[in-house]
């Protein structure tokens, strides 16, 4: 029987946010695979856990995965943790999980904090659908190009950002997505200086430009406003009639959809136009 790989979430700041189950699994595992073993030793010490630690990070994922798979296959259970939050979420781990799945080794989640979900839950922005994009590109050129691709999303966009890049990032968001877009910025979640800024992009820029930004940051960008088509319904009807081979029925349908108005109203308008043509 092979052992189980437990993917264990740990606190993102407040050490009380550790689940009973996470503590038990870390105690019972043969080994804890951690991004930074010195950092994680402090967490384990805090809970009186003496399980040996082994490093597993983005630079040794490949080789370490093979080693860990061998141990799992030999029957040892291993707990995977990251420096904070849920492993594999903008953190190393998915390669190991994927290898385990390919090789028939059991993987079990021990859920807990993650900055993306924590920030969403207090942002006040719609959470029914959201797009998490991890870290944005670090330099302006790449960041603006990426923002161009996602600026029309009709759902909340969530990303992680380093504090020293926040203002430059907000400037790019203002340039590409507009200054009046809604935004929330969560800083130092679950910690002493926790803060949630909520407002428009220009207000956020003004607020965060006042003094150097410190701490850990999640940016949540409100969905794009649906763009109303330009011109009037009558103009759209004439344009489609002149520029396409669509039937009047299809033209009416399309214009009603574009303008978000009842088809019967557009139909009446089309009748008036047709009588003039
Ligand atoms: N796996 C982690 C998770 O589930 O949240 C995320 C790891 S990612 C490498 C680290 C980033 O998460 C930080 O740079 C920051 O953007 C965000 N983050 C982590 N803890 C946070 C906190 N307490 N408050 C705000 N953002 C946080």
mmCIF file of C-alpha atoms and ligand atoms in Angstrom:
data_model
loop_
_atom_site.group_PDB
_atom_site.id
_atom_site.type_symbol
_atom_site.label_atom_id
_atom_site.label_comp_id
_atom_site.label_asym_id
_atom_site.label_seq_id
_atom_site.Cartn_x
_atom_site.Cartn_y
_atom_site.Cartn_z
ATOM 1 C CA UNK A 1 0.000 0.000 0.000
ATOM 2 C CA UNK A 2 1.443 3.379 -0.908
ATOM 3 C CA UNK A 3 1.227 6.319 1.439
ATOM 4 C CA UNK A 4 -0.830 9.464 0.855
ATOM 5 C CA UNK A 5 0.333 12.889 -0.236
ATOM 6 C CA UNK A 6 -1.536 15.398 1.932
ATOM 7 C CA UNK A 7 -1.729 18.916 0.479
ATOM 8 C CA UNK A 8 -1.970 20.960 3.663
ATOM 9 C CA UNK A 9 -2.967 24.628 3.842
ATOM 10 C CA UNK A 10 -1.247 26.716 6.525
ATOM 11 C CA UNK A 11 -1.993 30.250 7.832
ATOM 12 C CA UNK A 12 -1.426 33.342 5.645
ATOM 13 C CA UNK A 13 -0.488 35.442 8.655
ATOM 14 C CA UNK A 14 -2.470 34.587 11.742
ATOM 15 C CA UNK A 15 -1.182 31.388 13.340
ATOM 16 C CA UNK A 16 -4.616 30.697 14.851
ATOM 17 C CA UNK A 17 -5.883 29.958 11.339
ATOM 18 C CA UNK A 18 -4.487 26.431 11.430
ATOM 19 C CA UNK A 19 -7.059 23.647 11.392
ATOM 20 C CA UNK A 20 -7.035 20.794 13.950
ATOM 21 C CA UNK A 21 -6.763 18.400 11.045
ATOM 22 C CA UNK A 22 -3.752 20.201 9.571
ATOM 23 C CA UNK A 23 -1.924 19.910 12.911
ATOM 24 C CA UNK A 24 -2.756 16.199 13.194
ATOM 25 C CA UNK A 25 -1.704 15.402 9.620
ATOM 26 C CA UNK A 26 1.595 17.276 10.025
ATOM 27 C CA UNK A 27 2.232 15.314 13.234
ATOM 28 C CA UNK A 28 1.356 11.949 11.728
ATOM 29 C CA UNK A 29 3.157 12.320 8.372
ATOM 30 C CA UNK A 30 6.553 10.664 7.964
ATOM 31 C CA UNK A 31 7.861 13.797 6.286
ATOM 32 C CA UNK A 32 6.801 17.389 5.642
ATOM 33 C CA UNK A 33 7.833 18.755 2.245
ATOM 34 C CA UNK A 34 8.147 22.540 2.537
ATOM 35 C CA UNK A 35 9.241 25.430 0.306
ATOM 36 C CA UNK A 36 11.527 26.972 2.908
ATOM 37 C CA UNK A 37 12.351 24.502 5.659
ATOM 38 C CA UNK A 38 13.683 27.158 8.070
ATOM 39 C CA UNK A 39 10.508 29.204 7.715
ATOM 40 C CA UNK A 40 8.281 26.143 8.147
ATOM 41 C CA UNK A 41 10.283 24.839 11.125
ATOM 42 C CA UNK A 42 9.015 27.888 13.042
ATOM 43 C CA UNK A 43 5.409 26.968 12.205
ATOM 44 C CA UNK A 44 5.927 23.351 13.222
ATOM 45 C CA UNK A 45 7.682 24.384 16.447
ATOM 46 C CA UNK A 46 4.759 26.653 17.287
ATOM 47 C CA UNK A 47 2.500 23.577 17.305
ATOM 48 C CA UNK A 48 5.080 21.291 18.964
ATOM 49 C CA UNK A 49 5.410 19.177 15.799
ATOM 50 C CA UNK A 50 8.747 17.404 15.321
ATOM 51 C CA UNK A 51 8.174 15.705 11.946
ATOM 52 C CA UNK A 52 11.293 15.944 9.736
ATOM 53 C CA UNK A 53 11.216 18.572 6.987
ATOM 54 C CA UNK A 54 12.520 18.276 3.439
ATOM 55 C CA UNK A 55 12.728 21.103 0.920
ATOM 56 C CA UNK A 56 10.433 21.173 -2.103
ATOM 57 C CA UNK A 57 10.545 24.395 -4.113
ATOM 58 C CA UNK A 58 10.399 25.677 -7.679
ATOM 59 C CA UNK A 59 14.106 24.969 -8.287
ATOM 60 C CA UNK A 60 14.113 21.313 -7.213
ATOM 61 C CA UNK A 61 10.511 20.291 -8.007
ATOM 62 C CA UNK A 62 11.490 17.845 -10.717
ATOM 63 C CA UNK A 63 14.177 15.875 -8.913
ATOM 64 C CA UNK A 64 12.504 16.094 -5.523
ATOM 65 C CA UNK A 65 9.198 14.818 -6.928
ATOM 66 C CA UNK A 66 10.833 11.535 -7.993
ATOM 67 C CA UNK A 67 12.372 11.112 -4.544
ATOM 68 C CA UNK A 68 9.063 11.855 -2.789
ATOM 69 C CA UNK A 69 7.124 9.528 -5.098
ATOM 70 C CA UNK A 70 9.524 6.700 -4.175
ATOM 71 C CA UNK A 71 8.902 7.300 -0.483
ATOM 72 C CA UNK A 72 5.125 7.476 -1.020
ATOM 73 C CA UNK A 73 5.213 4.226 -2.977
ATOM 74 C CA UNK A 74 7.170 2.664 -0.127
ATOM 75 C CA UNK A 75 4.210 3.421 2.144
ATOM 76 C CA UNK A 76 5.248 6.701 3.789
ATOM 77 C CA UNK A 77 2.711 9.519 3.982
ATOM 78 C CA UNK A 78 3.975 12.992 3.182
ATOM 79 C CA UNK A 79 2.492 16.410 3.951
ATOM 80 C CA UNK A 80 3.134 19.135 1.397
ATOM 81 C CA UNK A 81 3.042 22.720 2.667
ATOM 82 C CA UNK A 82 4.111 26.079 1.247
ATOM 83 C CA UNK A 83 5.407 29.188 3.018
ATOM 84 C CA UNK A 84 1.818 30.346 3.554
ATOM 85 C CA UNK A 85 -1.685 29.460 2.411
ATOM 86 C CA UNK A 86 -2.619 26.624 0.108
ATOM 87 C CA UNK A 87 0.178 24.800 -1.746
ATOM 88 C CA UNK A 88 -0.112 24.805 -5.561
ATOM 89 C CA UNK A 89 -1.994 28.144 -5.590
ATOM 90 C CA UNK A 90 0.663 30.449 -7.077
ATOM 91 C CA UNK A 91 3.044 28.167 -5.192
ATOM 92 C CA UNK A 92 4.988 25.012 -6.058
ATOM 93 C CA UNK A 93 3.301 21.634 -5.776
ATOM 94 C CA UNK A 94 1.241 20.877 -8.833
ATOM 95 C CA UNK A 95 4.018 18.869 -10.494
ATOM 96 C CA UNK A 96 4.219 16.571 -7.490
ATOM 97 C CA UNK A 97 0.425 16.256 -7.313
ATOM 98 C CA UNK A 98 0.270 15.531 -11.020
ATOM 99 C CA UNK A 99 3.002 12.841 -10.760
ATOM 100 C CA UNK A 100 1.148 11.234 -7.839
ATOM 101 C CA UNK A 101 -2.060 11.103 -9.876
ATOM 102 C CA UNK A 102 -0.258 9.608 -12.875
ATOM 103 C CA UNK A 103 1.401 6.982 -10.717
ATOM 104 C CA UNK A 104 -1.658 6.005 -8.701
ATOM 105 C CA UNK A 105 -0.528 7.549 -5.402
ATOM 106 C CA UNK A 106 -3.396 8.898 -3.261
ATOM 107 C CA UNK A 107 -3.604 12.679 -2.880
ATOM 108 C CA UNK A 108 -5.773 14.245 -0.174
ATOM 109 C CA UNK A 109 -6.541 17.910 0.482
ATOM 110 C CA UNK A 110 -6.357 19.405 3.950
ATOM 111 C CA UNK A 111 -8.011 22.734 3.151
ATOM 112 C CA UNK A 112 -7.513 26.025 4.913
ATOM 113 C CA UNK A 113 -6.508 29.618 4.165
ATOM 114 C CA UNK A 114 -5.670 30.994 0.746
ATOM 115 C CA UNK A 115 -5.109 34.702 0.137
ATOM 116 C CA UNK A 116 -7.216 34.739 -3.050
ATOM 117 C CA UNK A 117 -10.355 33.381 -1.361
ATOM 118 C CA UNK A 118 -9.786 35.350 1.848
ATOM 119 C CA UNK A 119 -9.508 38.610 -0.099
ATOM 120 C CA UNK A 120 -12.549 37.862 -2.258
ATOM 121 C CA UNK A 121 -14.665 37.078 0.780
ATOM 122 C CA UNK A 122 -14.223 40.577 2.239
ATOM 123 C CA UNK A 123 -13.827 42.597 -0.967
ATOM 124 C CA UNK A 124 -17.475 43.455 -1.497
ATOM 125 C CA UNK A 125 -17.008 42.714 -5.215
ATOM 126 C CA UNK A 126 -19.127 40.029 -6.921
ATOM 127 C CA UNK A 127 -17.790 36.570 -6.125
ATOM 128 C CA UNK A 128 -20.212 34.376 -8.056
ATOM 129 C CA UNK A 129 -17.601 34.186 -10.801
ATOM 130 C CA UNK A 130 -14.003 35.363 -10.707
ATOM 131 C CA UNK A 131 -10.762 34.918 -12.615
ATOM 132 C CA UNK A 132 -7.571 34.387 -10.655
ATOM 133 C CA UNK A 133 -4.468 35.241 -12.657
ATOM 134 C CA UNK A 134 -1.687 34.717 -10.083
ATOM 135 C CA UNK A 135 1.062 37.344 -10.298
ATOM 136 C CA UNK A 136 0.879 39.870 -13.148
ATOM 137 C CA UNK A 137 4.028 40.341 -15.274
ATOM 138 C CA UNK A 138 6.548 42.411 -13.306
ATOM 139 C CA UNK A 139 7.401 44.989 -16.000
ATOM 140 C CA UNK A 140 5.103 47.648 -17.429
ATOM 141 C CA UNK A 141 5.261 46.510 -21.052
ATOM 142 C CA UNK A 142 4.315 42.895 -20.292
ATOM 143 C CA UNK A 143 1.804 43.936 -17.654
ATOM 144 C CA UNK A 144 -0.038 46.299 -20.025
ATOM 145 C CA UNK A 145 -0.090 43.643 -22.750
ATOM 146 C CA UNK A 146 -1.569 41.156 -20.293
ATOM 147 C CA UNK A 147 -4.097 43.677 -18.962
ATOM 148 C CA UNK A 148 -5.240 44.331 -22.550
ATOM 149 C CA UNK A 149 -6.128 40.644 -22.812
ATOM 150 C CA UNK A 150 -8.187 40.534 -19.626
ATOM 151 C CA UNK A 151 -9.621 44.055 -19.375
ATOM 152 C CA UNK A 152 -13.048 43.125 -20.802
ATOM 153 C CA UNK A 153 -13.655 40.239 -18.386
ATOM 154 C CA UNK A 154 -17.220 40.262 -17.120
ATOM 155 C CA UNK A 155 -16.113 38.873 -13.769
ATOM 156 C CA UNK A 156 -13.937 39.954 -10.880
ATOM 157 C CA UNK A 157 -10.216 39.572 -11.655
ATOM 158 C CA UNK A 158 -7.956 38.647 -8.747
ATOM 159 C CA UNK A 159 -4.173 38.814 -8.709
ATOM 160 C CA UNK A 160 -1.262 38.830 -6.293
ATOM 161 C CA UNK A 161 1.172 41.733 -6.331
ATOM 162 C CA UNK A 162 4.385 42.707 -4.579
ATOM 163 C CA UNK A 163 4.046 45.872 -2.447
ATOM 164 C CA UNK A 164 6.869 47.756 -4.213
ATOM 165 C CA UNK A 165 5.111 47.245 -7.568
ATOM 166 C CA UNK A 166 1.601 48.184 -6.436
ATOM 167 C CA UNK A 167 1.621 51.829 -7.553
ATOM 168 C CA UNK A 168 3.184 51.064 -10.961
ATOM 169 C CA UNK A 169 0.636 48.290 -11.385
ATOM 170 C CA UNK A 170 -2.247 50.629 -10.514
ATOM 171 C CA UNK A 171 -0.938 53.156 -13.044
ATOM 172 C CA UNK A 172 -1.041 50.471 -15.727
ATOM 173 C CA UNK A 173 -4.513 49.344 -14.668
ATOM 174 C CA UNK A 174 -5.688 52.972 -14.899
ATOM 175 C CA UNK A 175 -4.146 53.305 -18.371
ATOM 176 C CA UNK A 176 -5.543 50.068 -19.770
ATOM 177 C CA UNK A 177 -8.778 49.481 -17.855
ATOM 178 C CA UNK A 178 -9.758 53.074 -17.041
ATOM 179 C CA UNK A 179 -9.598 55.199 -13.917
ATOM 180 C CA UNK A 180 -13.232 54.708 -12.954
ATOM 181 C CA UNK A 181 -13.118 50.925 -12.714
ATOM 182 C CA UNK A 182 -13.964 49.496 -9.280
ATOM 183 C CA UNK A 183 -11.070 47.958 -7.405
ATOM 184 C CA UNK A 184 -10.391 46.434 -3.999
ATOM 185 C CA UNK A 185 -6.942 45.996 -2.516
ATOM 186 C CA UNK A 186 -6.439 43.633 0.402
ATOM 187 C CA UNK A 187 -3.260 44.137 2.396
ATOM 188 C CA UNK A 188 -1.818 42.063 5.238
ATOM 189 C CA UNK A 189 -4.865 39.809 5.526
ATOM 190 C CA UNK A 190 -5.376 38.205 8.949
ATOM 191 C CA UNK A 191 -2.431 40.210 10.370
ATOM 192 C CA UNK A 192 -2.248 43.150 12.760
ATOM 193 C CA UNK A 193 -2.277 45.772 9.981
ATOM 194 C CA UNK A 194 -4.960 44.136 7.845
ATOM 195 C CA UNK A 195 -6.547 46.630 5.479
ATOM 196 C CA UNK A 196 -9.103 46.517 2.692
ATOM 197 C CA UNK A 197 -9.202 49.473 0.321
ATOM 198 C CA UNK A 198 -12.294 49.702 -1.833
ATOM 199 C CA UNK A 199 -13.066 52.355 -4.446
ATOM 200 C CA UNK A 200 -12.189 53.417 -7.986
ATOM 201 C CA UNK A 201 -8.790 52.910 -9.614
ATOM 202 C CA UNK A 202 -7.939 56.654 -9.487
ATOM 203 C CA UNK A 203 -8.841 56.763 -5.786
ATOM 204 C CA UNK A 204 -6.648 53.714 -5.123
ATOM 205 C CA UNK A 205 -3.746 55.373 -6.948
ATOM 206 C CA UNK A 206 -4.165 58.513 -4.907
ATOM 207 C CA UNK A 207 -4.362 56.544 -1.631
ATOM 208 C CA UNK A 208 -1.416 54.198 -2.206
ATOM 209 C CA UNK A 209 0.862 56.873 -3.736
ATOM 210 C CA UNK A 210 1.002 58.814 -0.463
ATOM 211 C CA UNK A 211 3.601 56.628 1.260
ATOM 212 C CA UNK A 212 5.621 53.484 0.465
ATOM 213 C CA UNK A 213 3.397 50.412 0.438
ATOM 214 C CA UNK A 214 4.357 47.560 2.744
ATOM 215 C CA UNK A 215 3.063 44.056 3.352
ATOM 216 C CA UNK A 216 1.381 41.415 1.275
ATOM 217 C CA UNK A 217 -1.158 42.431 -1.334
ATOM 218 C CA UNK A 218 -4.098 41.007 -3.263
ATOM 219 C CA UNK A 219 -5.657 43.135 -6.022
ATOM 220 C CA UNK A 220 -9.286 42.575 -7.018
ATOM 221 C CA UNK A 221 -10.470 44.371 -10.128
ATOM 222 C CA UNK A 222 -14.186 44.805 -10.704
ATOM 223 C CA UNK A 223 -15.754 43.392 -13.859
ATOM 224 C CA UNK A 224 -15.747 45.523 -17.005
ATOM 225 C CA UNK A 225 -18.914 47.512 -17.531
ATOM 226 C CA UNK A 226 -20.801 46.181 -20.495
ATOM 227 C CA UNK A 227 -20.242 48.622 -23.345
ATOM 228 C CA UNK A 228 -23.395 50.066 -24.894
ATOM 229 C CA UNK A 229 -23.249 50.125 -28.665
ATOM 230 C CA UNK A 230 -22.717 53.489 -30.281
ATOM 231 C CA UNK A 231 -25.519 55.375 -32.085
ATOM 232 C CA UNK A 232 -29.264 54.773 -32.104
ATOM 233 C CA UNK A 233 -31.341 51.662 -32.738
ATOM 234 C CA UNK A 234 -32.474 53.133 -36.071
ATOM 235 C CA UNK A 235 -28.880 53.746 -37.145
ATOM 236 C CA UNK A 236 -27.919 50.173 -36.220
ATOM 237 C CA UNK A 237 -30.863 48.818 -38.253
ATOM 238 C CA UNK A 238 -29.873 50.828 -41.324
ATOM 239 C CA UNK A 239 -26.191 49.900 -40.944
ATOM 240 C CA UNK A 240 -26.921 46.164 -40.756
ATOM 241 C CA UNK A 241 -29.354 46.393 -43.676
ATOM 242 C CA UNK A 242 -26.750 48.156 -45.857
ATOM 243 C CA UNK A 243 -23.705 46.179 -44.764
ATOM 244 C CA UNK A 244 -24.985 42.605 -44.420
ATOM 245 C CA UNK A 245 -27.203 40.074 -46.160
ATOM 246 C CA UNK A 246 -29.201 39.417 -42.991
ATOM 247 C CA UNK A 247 -32.984 39.225 -43.177
ATOM 248 C CA UNK A 248 -35.015 41.911 -41.364
ATOM 249 C CA UNK A 249 -35.938 39.287 -38.779
ATOM 250 C CA UNK A 250 -32.285 38.568 -37.988
ATOM 251 C CA UNK A 251 -31.380 42.259 -38.065
ATOM 252 C CA UNK A 252 -34.093 42.993 -35.491
ATOM 253 C CA UNK A 253 -32.881 40.129 -33.304
ATOM 254 C CA UNK A 254 -29.266 41.257 -33.435
ATOM 255 C CA UNK A 255 -29.998 44.913 -32.715
ATOM 256 C CA UNK A 256 -32.314 43.997 -29.817
ATOM 257 C CA UNK A 257 -29.493 41.901 -28.346
ATOM 258 C CA UNK A 258 -26.816 44.575 -28.843
ATOM 259 C CA UNK A 259 -28.920 47.310 -27.227
ATOM 260 C CA UNK A 260 -30.524 45.060 -24.617
ATOM 261 C CA UNK A 261 -34.025 46.237 -25.546
ATOM 262 C CA UNK A 262 -37.206 44.215 -26.320
ATOM 263 C CA UNK A 263 -37.343 42.745 -29.835
ATOM 264 C CA UNK A 264 -40.918 44.023 -30.235
ATOM 265 C CA UNK A 265 -39.712 47.653 -29.850
ATOM 266 C CA UNK A 266 -36.953 47.155 -32.416
ATOM 267 C CA UNK A 267 -39.418 45.441 -34.743
ATOM 268 C CA UNK A 268 -41.751 48.466 -34.595
ATOM 269 C CA UNK A 269 -38.823 50.754 -35.375
ATOM 270 C CA UNK A 270 -37.802 48.564 -38.304
ATOM 271 C CA UNK A 271 -41.347 48.753 -39.723
ATOM 272 C CA UNK A 272 -41.233 52.551 -39.617
ATOM 273 C CA UNK A 273 -37.865 52.519 -41.405
ATOM 274 C CA UNK A 274 -38.949 50.046 -44.035
ATOM 275 C CA UNK A 275 -41.909 52.231 -44.931
ATOM 276 C CA UNK A 276 -39.430 55.033 -45.694
ATOM 277 C CA UNK A 277 -37.012 52.929 -47.748
HETATM 278 N N1 LIG B 1 -0.355 29.802 -1.855
HETATM 279 C C1 LIG B 1 -0.650 31.079 -1.269
HETATM 280 C C2 LIG B 1 -2.147 31.183 -1.040
HETATM 281 O O1 LIG B 1 -2.839 30.189 -1.094
HETATM 282 O O2 LIG B 1 -2.621 32.273 -0.766
HETATM 283 C C3 LIG B 1 -0.135 32.210 -2.125
HETATM 284 C C4 LIG B 1 1.331 32.159 -2.361
HETATM 285 S S1 LIG B 1 1.963 33.470 -3.301
HETATM 286 C C5 LIG B 1 3.600 32.954 -3.544
HETATM 287 C C6 LIG B 1 2.186 34.743 -2.115
HETATM 288 C C7 LIG B 1 1.314 35.957 -2.415
HETATM 289 O O3 LIG B 1 0.017 35.761 -1.869
HETATM 290 C C8 LIG B 1 1.822 37.219 -1.755
HETATM 291 O O4 LIG B 1 2.821 37.839 -2.518
HETATM 292 C C9 LIG B 1 0.569 38.051 -1.701
HETATM 293 O O5 LIG B 1 0.288 38.636 -2.948
HETATM 294 C C10 LIG B 1 -0.492 36.977 -1.399
HETATM 295 N N2 LIG B 1 -0.665 36.876 0.063
HETATM 296 C C11 LIG B 1 -0.219 35.894 0.862
HETATM 297 N N3 LIG B 1 -0.551 36.152 2.158
HETATM 298 C C12 LIG B 1 -1.231 37.319 2.140
HETATM 299 C C13 LIG B 1 -1.828 38.131 3.158
HETATM 300 N N4 LIG B 1 -1.786 37.800 4.436
HETATM 301 N N5 LIG B 1 -2.445 39.275 2.769
HETATM 302 C C14 LIG B 1 -2.496 39.640 1.469
HETATM 303 N N6 LIG B 1 -1.939 38.910 0.493
HETATM 304 C C15 LIG B 1 -1.323 37.779 0.808
#
